[in-house]
Amino acid sequence: TLRNIHAVLDAARRYDIEFLVYLQPYLAASSKKLADWEMELLEQAERENPGWPRYVGEAYPLFRKSLAVDAAHEDYRFADADSAIANETEAVFVDDYHLGDRGNRLVAEHLYDILLEAVLAANPGNEEVRARLADVELQAGAFAEAQARYEGLLGGRLQAHAHLGIVSALLDSGK
């Protein structure tokens, strides 16, 4: 709820932390063209919880809009993870709330771009910040390369996500 968001926003401001609300995608409210598998998931969700997917599918756009208006009014960042998957034609959902590897990668890349923009805007011309970001991107690329090698050795998919590599790189760099 907005009350909870404002409580966290107040705490972030007390410590001079830039605040971002990143809305999780939901299958019934996604703007992406649903793949056959996702249509089956949506039908299953309806069978298990009659009316719930329709309710959330109608309520989510209202929540999305209220978050955008509130973010502009309260001066914090808001981003919708659904925009990271909107153009996908393949399935990215594994159930009505969760994404699989491909969806997680798309969301991680989208969130990284948003955070990168925020960091660069907050540190214009700071070459040390730019050098650290270049190192993070290099480590993330190394993570993706290692993941591909392990998948080749294992002969199958490795259940890992690129954003974990990015987070680890940020933690290792002291950020």
PDB file of C-alpha atoms in Angstrom:
ATOM      1  CA  THR A   1       0.000   0.000   0.000  1.00  0.00           C
ATOM      2  CA  LEU A   2       1.010   3.611  -0.359  1.00  0.00           C
ATOM      3  CA  ARG A   3       1.105   3.942   3.433  1.00  0.00           C
ATOM      4  CA  ASN A   4       3.829   1.270   3.596  1.00  0.00           C
ATOM      5  CA  ILE A   5       5.711   2.838   0.708  1.00  0.00           C
ATOM      6  CA  HIS A   6       5.632   6.218   2.447  1.00  0.00           C
ATOM      7  CA  ALA A   7       6.931   4.684   5.689  1.00  0.00           C
ATOM      8  CA  VAL A   8       9.941   3.230   3.844  1.00  0.00           C
ATOM      9  CA  LEU A   9      10.360   6.458   1.865  1.00  0.00           C
ATOM     10  CA  ASP A  10      10.494   8.463   5.109  1.00  0.00           C
ATOM     11  CA  ALA A  11      13.180   6.132   6.490  1.00  0.00           C
ATOM     12  CA  ALA A  12      15.172   6.379   3.249  1.00  0.00           C
ATOM     13  CA  ARG A  13      15.043  10.164   3.352  1.00  0.00           C
ATOM     14  CA  ARG A  14      16.253  10.258   6.959  1.00  0.00           C
ATOM     15  CA  TYR A  15      19.422   8.513   5.779  1.00  0.00           C
ATOM     16  CA  ASP A  16      19.673  10.396   2.471  1.00  0.00           C
ATOM     17  CA  ILE A  17      18.991   7.260   0.417  1.00  0.00           C
ATOM     18  CA  GLU A  18      17.434   7.550  -3.010  1.00  0.00           C
ATOM     19  CA  PHE A  19      14.233   5.491  -3.089  1.00  0.00           C
ATOM     20  CA  LEU A  20      12.964   3.310  -5.933  1.00  0.00           C
ATOM     21  CA  VAL A  21       9.735   1.325  -6.109  1.00  0.00           C
ATOM     22  CA  TYR A  22      10.061  -1.483  -8.650  1.00  0.00           C
ATOM     23  CA  LEU A  23       6.722  -3.144  -9.321  1.00  0.00           C
ATOM     24  CA  GLN A  24       6.782  -6.896  -9.891  1.00  0.00           C
ATOM     25  CA  PRO A  25       5.016  -8.163 -13.005  1.00  0.00           C
ATOM     26  CA  TYR A  26       1.873 -10.241 -12.598  1.00  0.00           C
ATOM     27  CA  LEU A  27       0.722 -12.668 -15.263  1.00  0.00           C
ATOM     28  CA  ALA A  28      -2.929 -11.523 -15.392  1.00  0.00           C
ATOM     29  CA  ALA A  29      -1.935  -7.843 -15.603  1.00  0.00           C
ATOM     30  CA  SER A  30       1.055  -8.119 -17.909  1.00  0.00           C
ATOM     31  CA  SER A  31       1.096  -6.135 -21.127  1.00  0.00           C
ATOM     32  CA  LYS A  32       3.078  -8.875 -22.877  1.00  0.00           C
ATOM     33  CA  LYS A  33       1.383 -11.144 -25.387  1.00  0.00           C
ATOM     34  CA  LEU A  34       1.016 -14.323 -23.376  1.00  0.00           C
ATOM     35  CA  ALA A  35       2.588 -17.478 -24.775  1.00  0.00           C
ATOM     36  CA  ASP A  36       0.537 -20.686 -24.845  1.00  0.00           C
ATOM     37  CA  TRP A  37       2.198 -21.882 -21.623  1.00  0.00           C
ATOM     38  CA  GLU A  38       1.336 -18.618 -19.872  1.00  0.00           C
ATOM     39  CA  MET A  39      -2.282 -18.885 -21.038  1.00  0.00           C
ATOM     40  CA  GLU A  40      -2.388 -22.344 -19.450  1.00  0.00           C
ATOM     41  CA  LEU A  41      -0.937 -20.896 -16.239  1.00  0.00           C
ATOM     42  CA  LEU A  42      -3.588 -18.193 -16.213  1.00  0.00           C
ATOM     43  CA  GLU A  43      -6.357 -20.772 -16.721  1.00  0.00           C
ATOM     44  CA  GLN A  44      -4.891 -22.882 -13.909  1.00  0.00           C
ATOM     45  CA  ALA A  45      -4.763 -19.859 -11.593  1.00  0.00           C
ATOM     46  CA  GLU A  46      -8.423 -19.182 -12.377  1.00  0.00           C
ATOM     47  CA  ARG A  47      -9.376 -22.793 -11.585  1.00  0.00           C
ATOM     48  CA  GLU A  48      -7.454 -22.715  -8.296  1.00  0.00           C
ATOM     49  CA  ASN A  49      -8.672 -19.260  -7.198  1.00  0.00           C
ATOM     50  CA  PRO A  50     -11.821 -18.375  -9.151  1.00  0.00           C
ATOM     51  CA  GLY A  51     -12.023 -14.656  -9.861  1.00  0.00           C
ATOM     52  CA  TRP A  52      -8.629 -13.797  -8.355  1.00  0.00           C
ATOM     53  CA  PRO A  53      -6.661 -13.429 -11.617  1.00  0.00           C
ATOM     54  CA  ARG A  54      -9.425 -11.235 -13.059  1.00  0.00           C
ATOM     55  CA  TYR A  55      -9.545  -9.115  -9.889  1.00  0.00           C
ATOM     56  CA  VAL A  56      -5.771  -8.619  -9.788  1.00  0.00           C
ATOM     57  CA  GLY A  57      -5.722  -8.079 -13.557  1.00  0.00           C
ATOM     58  CA  GLU A  58      -8.165  -5.180 -13.062  1.00  0.00           C
ATOM     59  CA  ALA A  59      -6.657  -3.812  -9.832  1.00  0.00           C
ATOM     60  CA  TYR A  60      -2.996  -3.936 -10.882  1.00  0.00           C
ATOM     61  CA  PRO A  61      -3.277  -1.219 -13.563  1.00  0.00           C
ATOM     62  CA  LEU A  62      -4.927   1.059 -10.985  1.00  0.00           C
ATOM     63  CA  PHE A  63      -2.123   0.361  -8.503  1.00  0.00           C
ATOM     64  CA  ARG A  64       0.465   0.918 -11.249  1.00  0.00           C
ATOM     65  CA  LYS A  65      -1.113   4.283 -12.100  1.00  0.00           C
ATOM     66  CA  SER A  66      -1.381   5.371  -8.453  1.00  0.00           C
ATOM     67  CA  LEU A  67       2.295   4.496  -7.903  1.00  0.00           C
ATOM     68  CA  ALA A  68       3.353   6.586 -10.899  1.00  0.00           C
ATOM     69  CA  VAL A  69       1.301   9.567  -9.690  1.00  0.00           C
ATOM     70  CA  ASP A  70       2.529   9.162  -6.104  1.00  0.00           C
ATOM     71  CA  ALA A  71       6.167   8.862  -7.206  1.00  0.00           C
ATOM     72  CA  ALA A  72       5.892  12.109  -9.150  1.00  0.00           C
ATOM     73  CA  HIS A  73       4.156  13.841  -6.238  1.00  0.00           C
ATOM     74  CA  GLU A  74       6.474  12.498  -3.508  1.00  0.00           C
ATOM     75  CA  ASP A  75       9.648  12.726  -5.633  1.00  0.00           C
ATOM     76  CA  TYR A  76      10.871   9.125  -5.709  1.00  0.00           C
ATOM     77  CA  ARG A  77      11.634   6.769  -8.563  1.00  0.00           C
ATOM     78  CA  PHE A  78       9.044   4.304  -9.792  1.00  0.00           C
ATOM     79  CA  ALA A  79       9.598   1.644 -12.430  1.00  0.00           C
ATOM     80  CA  ASP A  80       7.412  -1.173 -13.647  1.00  0.00           C
ATOM     81  CA  ALA A  81       9.171  -4.490 -14.259  1.00  0.00           C
ATOM     82  CA  ASP A  82       6.418  -5.403 -16.717  1.00  0.00           C
ATOM     83  CA  SER A  83       8.066  -3.052 -19.207  1.00  0.00           C
ATOM     84  CA  ALA A  84      11.145  -5.326 -19.119  1.00  0.00           C
ATOM     85  CA  ILE A  85       9.123  -8.253 -20.479  1.00  0.00           C
ATOM     86  CA  ALA A  86       6.455  -6.419 -22.513  1.00  0.00           C
ATOM     87  CA  ASN A  87       7.944  -7.251 -25.927  1.00  0.00           C
ATOM     88  CA  GLU A  88       8.670 -10.907 -25.189  1.00  0.00           C
ATOM     89  CA  THR A  89       6.821 -13.459 -27.270  1.00  0.00           C
ATOM     90  CA  GLU A  90       8.238 -16.493 -25.459  1.00  0.00           C
ATOM     91  CA  ALA A  91       7.040 -17.548 -22.009  1.00  0.00           C
ATOM     92  CA  VAL A  92       8.802 -15.813 -19.117  1.00  0.00           C
ATOM     93  CA  PHE A  93       6.396 -16.672 -16.273  1.00  0.00           C
ATOM     94  CA  VAL A  94       6.611 -19.979 -14.374  1.00  0.00           C
ATOM     95  CA  ASP A  95       3.418 -19.283 -12.437  1.00  0.00           C
ATOM     96  CA  ASP A  96       1.111 -16.301 -12.081  1.00  0.00           C
ATOM     97  CA  TYR A  97       3.611 -14.283  -9.981  1.00  0.00           C
ATOM     98  CA  HIS A  98       7.100 -15.657 -10.689  1.00  0.00           C
ATOM     99  CA  LEU A  99       9.447 -15.413 -13.640  1.00  0.00           C
ATOM    100  CA  GLY A 100      11.786 -18.067 -14.968  1.00  0.00           C
ATOM    101  CA  ASP A 101      15.424 -17.604 -15.940  1.00  0.00           C
ATOM    102  CA  ARG A 102      14.750 -15.574 -19.095  1.00  0.00           C
ATOM    103  CA  GLY A 103      12.263 -13.284 -17.348  1.00  0.00           C
ATOM    104  CA  ASN A 104      14.605 -12.801 -14.404  1.00  0.00           C
ATOM    105  CA  ARG A 105      17.439 -11.901 -16.760  1.00  0.00           C
ATOM    106  CA  LEU A 106      15.284  -9.335 -18.578  1.00  0.00           C
ATOM    107  CA  VAL A 107      14.150  -7.801 -15.296  1.00  0.00           C
ATOM    108  CA  ALA A 108      17.722  -7.763 -13.944  1.00  0.00           C
ATOM    109  CA  GLU A 109      18.991  -5.983 -17.059  1.00  0.00           C
ATOM    110  CA  HIS A 110      16.102  -3.503 -16.909  1.00  0.00           C
ATOM    111  CA  LEU A 111      16.684  -2.767 -13.231  1.00  0.00           C
ATOM    112  CA  TYR A 112      20.426  -2.454 -13.798  1.00  0.00           C
ATOM    113  CA  ASP A 113      19.821   0.157 -16.506  1.00  0.00           C
ATOM    114  CA  ILE A 114      17.548   2.119 -14.162  1.00  0.00           C
ATOM    115  CA  LEU A 115      20.076   1.976 -11.317  1.00  0.00           C
ATOM    116  CA  LEU A 116      22.937   2.839 -13.671  1.00  0.00           C
ATOM    117  CA  GLU A 117      21.059   5.930 -14.837  1.00  0.00           C
ATOM    118  CA  ALA A 118      20.439   6.954 -11.217  1.00  0.00           C
ATOM    119  CA  VAL A 119      24.074   6.447 -10.201  1.00  0.00           C
ATOM    120  CA  LEU A 120      25.402   8.370 -13.190  1.00  0.00           C
ATOM    121  CA  ALA A 121      22.904  11.201 -12.646  1.00  0.00           C
ATOM    122  CA  ALA A 122      23.958  11.456  -8.996  1.00  0.00           C
ATOM    123  CA  ASN A 123      27.672  11.440  -9.909  1.00  0.00           C
ATOM    124  CA  PRO A 124      28.141  13.479 -13.097  1.00  0.00           C
ATOM    125  CA  GLY A 125      31.708  13.458 -14.296  1.00  0.00           C
ATOM    126  CA  ASN A 126      32.907  11.218 -11.462  1.00  0.00           C
ATOM    127  CA  GLU A 127      35.424   8.964 -13.191  1.00  0.00           C
ATOM    128  CA  GLU A 128      35.882   6.719 -10.124  1.00  0.00           C
ATOM    129  CA  VAL A 129      32.167   5.834 -10.183  1.00  0.00           C
ATOM    130  CA  ARG A 130      32.305   5.195 -13.927  1.00  0.00           C
ATOM    131  CA  ALA A 131      35.362   2.938 -13.474  1.00  0.00           C
ATOM    132  CA  ARG A 132      33.584   0.929 -10.752  1.00  0.00           C
ATOM    133  CA  LEU A 133      30.524   0.552 -12.976  1.00  0.00           C
ATOM    134  CA  ALA A 134      32.695  -0.658 -15.850  1.00  0.00           C
ATOM    135  CA  ASP A 135      34.202  -3.240 -13.469  1.00  0.00           C
ATOM    136  CA  VAL A 136      30.728  -4.376 -12.396  1.00  0.00           C
ATOM    137  CA  GLU A 137      29.684  -4.791 -16.026  1.00  0.00           C
ATOM    138  CA  LEU A 138      32.851  -6.740 -16.739  1.00  0.00           C
ATOM    139  CA  GLN A 139      32.182  -9.055 -13.774  1.00  0.00           C
ATOM    140  CA  ALA A 140      28.564  -9.503 -14.849  1.00  0.00           C
ATOM    141  CA  GLY A 141      29.790 -10.474 -18.320  1.00  0.00           C
ATOM    142  CA  ALA A 142      32.233 -12.924 -16.752  1.00  0.00           C
ATOM    143  CA  PHE A 143      29.337 -14.368 -14.744  1.00  0.00           C
ATOM    144  CA  ALA A 144      27.301 -14.915 -17.920  1.00  0.00           C
ATOM    145  CA  GLU A 145      30.301 -16.552 -19.615  1.00  0.00           C
ATOM    146  CA  ALA A 146      30.891 -18.838 -16.608  1.00  0.00           C
ATOM    147  CA  GLN A 147      27.202 -19.732 -16.535  1.00  0.00           C
ATOM    148  CA  ALA A 148      27.319 -20.736 -20.218  1.00  0.00           C
ATOM    149  CA  ARG A 149      30.451 -22.874 -19.618  1.00  0.00           C
ATOM    150  CA  TYR A 150      28.862 -24.640 -16.627  1.00  0.00           C
ATOM    151  CA  GLU A 151      25.706 -25.292 -18.632  1.00  0.00           C
ATOM    152  CA  GLY A 152      27.873 -26.844 -21.347  1.00  0.00           C
ATOM    153  CA  LEU A 153      29.665 -29.047 -18.822  1.00  0.00           C
ATOM    154  CA  LEU A 154      26.433 -30.078 -17.125  1.00  0.00           C
ATOM    155  CA  GLY A 155      24.645 -30.675 -20.402  1.00  0.00           C
ATOM    156  CA  GLY A 156      21.660 -28.635 -19.265  1.00  0.00           C
ATOM    157  CA  ARG A 157      20.370 -25.418 -17.775  1.00  0.00           C
ATOM    158  CA  LEU A 158      22.073 -23.911 -14.762  1.00  0.00           C
ATOM    159  CA  GLN A 159      19.493 -22.338 -12.453  1.00  0.00           C
ATOM    160  CA  ALA A 160      21.191 -19.008 -11.860  1.00  0.00           C
ATOM    161  CA  HIS A 161      20.351 -15.437 -12.665  1.00  0.00           C
ATOM    162  CA  ALA A 162      22.533 -12.664 -14.036  1.00  0.00           C
ATOM    163  CA  HIS A 163      21.317 -10.148 -11.489  1.00  0.00           C
ATOM    164  CA  LEU A 164      22.844 -12.247  -8.699  1.00  0.00           C
ATOM    165  CA  GLY A 165      26.206 -11.774 -10.361  1.00  0.00           C
ATOM    166  CA  ILE A 166      25.637  -8.045 -10.575  1.00  0.00           C
ATOM    167  CA  VAL A 167      24.610  -7.847  -6.916  1.00  0.00           C
ATOM    168  CA  SER A 168      27.647  -9.898  -5.885  1.00  0.00           C
ATOM    169  CA  ALA A 169      29.913  -7.610  -7.877  1.00  0.00           C
ATOM    170  CA  LEU A 170      28.407  -4.571  -6.205  1.00  0.00           C
ATOM    171  CA  LEU A 171      28.855  -6.109  -2.762  1.00  0.00           C
ATOM    172  CA  ASP A 172      32.445  -7.080  -3.557  1.00  0.00           C
ATOM    173  CA  SER A 173      33.202  -3.512  -4.631  1.00  0.00           C
ATOM    174  CA  GLY A 174      31.950  -2.148  -1.302  1.00  0.00           C
ATOM    175  CA  LYS A 175      28.821  -0.495  -2.715  1.00  0.00           C
TER     176      LYS A 175
END
